[in-house]
Amino acid sequence: MRFDIITLLLAGVTATSAATTTSGASAASTCAPSASDAKVLQFALGVSNFIGTFYNETVNSTFGESNNATIRAYQKILFGLEKGNTLSSQAIEKVGARAPGFSKPECDYQIPEVSSSTQSWAQWAYRFESTVTGAFIGLAGYTESPEVAFLMARLAAEHSEHSSLIGSRV
């Protein structure tokens, strides 16, 4: 009797494994980014490029060359945030390349004039990072594929962390 139960269990495991493999193949085809996901990804790339432009245009002019160790350390952190944002843009482009109809947005960003005060810069950066966090949270609700939704959630978490870091310095 024991042999029969083990045989039945193994047969059940084999049948379940075969069903999972078959359904996994069809699920993979429905998880690919869609044409409507392409629009979400284009908007997300525009948002990511905006915050990247802000860092590129303001970090050096605001913090410049300084002998102050605190400002130099803070500048290194900001270059890290800038690098993280660049990687985010690359992730959006990579997923977007698989979405039908995706193209990089052509935007001309108008960055507000930031005074040379580090306090003023931090207030603008905090405001932008907080807003970008909300944008990515909102975009996650307009996706069709789980991969794009997960990417938007990850980007929201990343920019929330940036906002918290900058906010702790304001």
mmCIF file of C-alpha atoms in Angstrom, residues 12-155:
data_model
loop_
_atom_site.group_PDB
_atom_site.id
_atom_site.type_symbol
_atom_site.label_atom_id
_atom_site.label_comp_id
_atom_site.label_asym_id
_atom_site.label_seq_id
_atom_site.Cartn_x
_atom_site.Cartn_y
_atom_site.Cartn_z
ATOM 1 C CA GLY A 12 0.659 14.330 -8.773
ATOM 2 C CA VAL A 13 3.926 16.243 -8.485
ATOM 3 C CA THR A 14 4.794 15.428 -12.105
ATOM 4 C CA ALA A 15 1.346 16.508 -13.335
ATOM 5 C CA THR A 16 1.521 19.741 -11.297
ATOM 6 C CA SER A 17 5.002 20.485 -12.631
ATOM 7 C CA ALA A 18 3.861 19.960 -16.223
ATOM 8 C CA ALA A 19 0.822 22.217 -15.702
ATOM 9 C CA THR A 20 2.982 24.919 -14.148
ATOM 10 C CA THR A 21 5.416 24.796 -17.063
ATOM 11 C CA THR A 22 2.573 25.098 -19.588
ATOM 12 C CA SER A 23 0.811 27.919 -17.744
ATOM 13 C CA GLY A 24 4.145 29.634 -17.067
ATOM 14 C CA ALA A 25 4.815 29.902 -20.800
ATOM 15 C CA SER A 26 1.469 31.550 -21.471
ATOM 16 C CA ALA A 27 1.834 33.807 -18.411
ATOM 17 C CA ALA A 28 5.214 35.020 -19.645
ATOM 18 C CA SER A 29 3.653 36.195 -22.888
ATOM 19 C CA THR A 30 0.974 38.208 -21.043
ATOM 20 C CA CYS A 31 3.536 39.826 -18.711
ATOM 21 C CA ALA A 32 5.404 41.632 -21.485
ATOM 22 C CA PRO A 33 5.039 45.419 -21.537
ATOM 23 C CA SER A 34 2.111 46.537 -23.701
ATOM 24 C CA ALA A 35 1.579 49.585 -25.918
ATOM 25 C CA SER A 36 -0.184 51.381 -23.067
ATOM 26 C CA ASP A 37 2.772 50.520 -20.817
ATOM 27 C CA ALA A 38 4.963 52.276 -23.396
ATOM 28 C CA LYS A 39 3.138 55.542 -22.654
ATOM 29 C CA VAL A 40 3.642 55.035 -18.907
ATOM 30 C CA LEU A 41 7.328 54.294 -19.477
ATOM 31 C CA GLN A 42 7.727 57.394 -21.658
ATOM 32 C CA PHE A 43 6.223 59.565 -18.936
ATOM 33 C CA ALA A 44 8.381 57.856 -16.294
ATOM 34 C CA LEU A 45 11.510 58.472 -18.368
ATOM 35 C CA GLY A 46 10.540 62.120 -18.728
ATOM 36 C CA VAL A 47 10.164 62.443 -14.955
ATOM 37 C CA SER A 48 13.456 60.646 -14.363
ATOM 38 C CA ASN A 49 15.232 62.821 -16.911
ATOM 39 C CA PHE A 50 13.816 65.946 -15.251
ATOM 40 C CA ILE A 51 15.265 65.093 -11.842
ATOM 41 C CA GLY A 52 18.537 64.067 -13.524
ATOM 42 C CA THR A 53 18.698 67.429 -15.297
ATOM 43 C CA PHE A 54 18.120 69.178 -11.981
ATOM 44 C CA TYR A 55 21.083 67.364 -10.399
ATOM 45 C CA ASN A 56 23.321 67.859 -13.448
ATOM 46 C CA GLU A 57 22.648 71.574 -13.681
ATOM 47 C CA THR A 58 22.649 72.527 -10.016
ATOM 48 C CA VAL A 59 24.947 70.354 -7.893
ATOM 49 C CA ASN A 60 28.253 71.724 -9.171
ATOM 50 C CA SER A 61 27.040 75.327 -9.380
ATOM 51 C CA THR A 62 25.581 75.213 -5.863
ATOM 52 C CA PHE A 63 28.312 73.291 -4.065
ATOM 53 C CA GLY A 64 31.281 74.018 -6.357
ATOM 54 C CA GLU A 65 34.817 73.638 -5.157
ATOM 55 C CA SER A 66 34.982 73.844 -1.412
ATOM 56 C CA ASN A 67 37.554 73.066 1.240
ATOM 57 C CA ASN A 68 34.760 72.477 3.734
ATOM 58 C CA ALA A 69 34.773 68.741 4.509
ATOM 59 C CA THR A 70 31.051 68.694 5.288
ATOM 60 C CA ILE A 71 30.098 70.245 1.957
ATOM 61 C CA ARG A 72 32.469 67.908 0.083
ATOM 62 C CA ALA A 73 30.939 64.897 1.826
ATOM 63 C CA TYR A 74 27.436 66.149 1.026
ATOM 64 C CA GLN A 75 28.461 66.658 -2.599
ATOM 65 C CA LYS A 76 29.603 63.020 -2.805
ATOM 66 C CA ILE A 77 26.183 61.904 -1.552
ATOM 67 C CA LEU A 78 24.494 64.027 -4.202
ATOM 68 C CA PHE A 79 26.663 62.573 -6.945
ATOM 69 C CA GLY A 80 25.523 59.159 -5.670
ATOM 70 C CA LEU A 81 21.886 60.212 -5.981
ATOM 71 C CA GLU A 82 22.602 61.473 -9.490
ATOM 72 C CA LYS A 83 24.217 58.142 -10.408
ATOM 73 C CA GLY A 84 21.246 56.244 -8.951
ATOM 74 C CA ASN A 85 18.897 58.336 -11.052
ATOM 75 C CA THR A 86 20.962 57.613 -14.173
ATOM 76 C CA LEU A 87 20.636 53.888 -13.478
ATOM 77 C CA SER A 88 16.876 54.345 -13.033
ATOM 78 C CA SER A 89 16.619 56.026 -16.432
ATOM 79 C CA GLN A 90 18.574 53.160 -17.968
ATOM 80 C CA ALA A 91 16.192 50.628 -16.368
ATOM 81 C CA ILE A 92 13.190 52.473 -17.790
ATOM 82 C CA GLU A 93 14.805 52.527 -21.249
ATOM 83 C CA LYS A 94 15.622 48.809 -21.031
ATOM 84 C CA VAL A 95 12.044 47.825 -20.191
ATOM 85 C CA GLY A 96 10.723 50.388 -22.671
ATOM 86 C CA ALA A 97 12.736 48.810 -25.483
ATOM 87 C CA ARG A 98 10.430 45.770 -25.183
ATOM 88 C CA ALA A 99 7.221 47.844 -25.191
ATOM 89 C CA PRO A 100 5.633 48.405 -28.605
ATOM 90 C CA GLY A 101 5.610 52.089 -29.520
ATOM 91 C CA PHE A 102 8.071 53.254 -26.857
ATOM 92 C CA SER A 103 10.276 56.201 -27.711
ATOM 93 C CA LYS A 104 12.386 58.501 -25.597
ATOM 94 C CA PRO A 105 10.595 61.751 -24.804
ATOM 95 C CA GLU A 106 12.111 64.929 -26.178
ATOM 96 C CA CYS A 107 11.701 67.473 -23.386
ATOM 97 C CA ASP A 108 13.184 70.880 -22.773
ATOM 98 C CA TYR A 109 13.251 71.215 -18.991
ATOM 99 C CA GLN A 110 13.169 74.612 -17.349
ATOM 100 C CA ILE A 111 14.924 74.187 -14.020
ATOM 101 C CA PRO A 112 14.140 76.951 -11.520
ATOM 102 C CA GLU A 113 17.021 79.193 -10.627
ATOM 103 C CA VAL A 114 18.547 77.911 -7.431
ATOM 104 C CA SER A 115 20.570 80.335 -5.375
ATOM 105 C CA SER A 116 24.055 79.363 -4.335
ATOM 106 C CA SER A 117 22.738 78.616 -0.864
ATOM 107 C CA THR A 118 22.897 74.937 0.008
ATOM 108 C CA GLN A 119 19.746 75.377 2.112
ATOM 109 C CA SER A 120 17.806 76.722 -0.882
ATOM 110 C CA TRP A 121 19.103 73.896 -3.080
ATOM 111 C CA ALA A 122 18.084 71.279 -0.510
ATOM 112 C CA GLN A 123 14.569 72.719 -0.276
ATOM 113 C CA TRP A 124 14.135 72.527 -4.062
ATOM 114 C CA ALA A 125 15.632 69.025 -4.206
ATOM 115 C CA TYR A 126 13.381 67.836 -1.378
ATOM 116 C CA ARG A 127 10.309 69.257 -3.128
ATOM 117 C CA PHE A 128 11.255 67.667 -6.465
ATOM 118 C CA GLU A 129 12.127 64.264 -5.000
ATOM 119 C CA SER A 130 8.862 64.181 -3.027
ATOM 120 C CA THR A 131 6.874 65.056 -6.146
ATOM 121 C CA VAL A 132 8.722 62.505 -8.268
ATOM 122 C CA THR A 133 7.948 59.849 -5.650
ATOM 123 C CA GLY A 134 4.243 60.611 -6.003
ATOM 124 C CA ALA A 135 4.484 60.548 -9.789
ATOM 125 C CA PHE A 136 5.955 57.037 -9.793
ATOM 126 C CA ILE A 137 3.366 55.822 -7.285
ATOM 127 C CA GLY A 138 0.619 57.185 -9.522
ATOM 128 C CA LEU A 139 2.141 55.705 -12.682
ATOM 129 C CA ALA A 140 2.149 52.231 -11.123
ATOM 130 C CA GLY A 141 -1.658 52.341 -11.175
ATOM 131 C CA TYR A 142 -1.754 52.852 -14.957
ATOM 132 C CA THR A 143 0.357 49.864 -15.941
ATOM 133 C CA GLU A 144 -0.830 46.624 -17.500
ATOM 134 C CA SER A 145 2.204 44.403 -17.037
ATOM 135 C CA PRO A 146 3.519 43.344 -13.642
ATOM 136 C CA GLU A 147 7.095 44.130 -14.708
ATOM 137 C CA VAL A 148 6.287 47.777 -15.397
ATOM 138 C CA ALA A 149 4.236 48.075 -12.201
ATOM 139 C CA PHE A 150 7.132 46.628 -10.207
ATOM 140 C CA LEU A 151 9.585 49.031 -11.871
ATOM 141 C CA MET A 152 7.365 52.026 -11.005
ATOM 142 C CA ALA A 153 7.100 50.828 -7.393
ATOM 143 C CA ARG A 154 10.880 50.411 -7.185
ATOM 144 C CA LEU A 155 11.440 53.893 -8.596
#
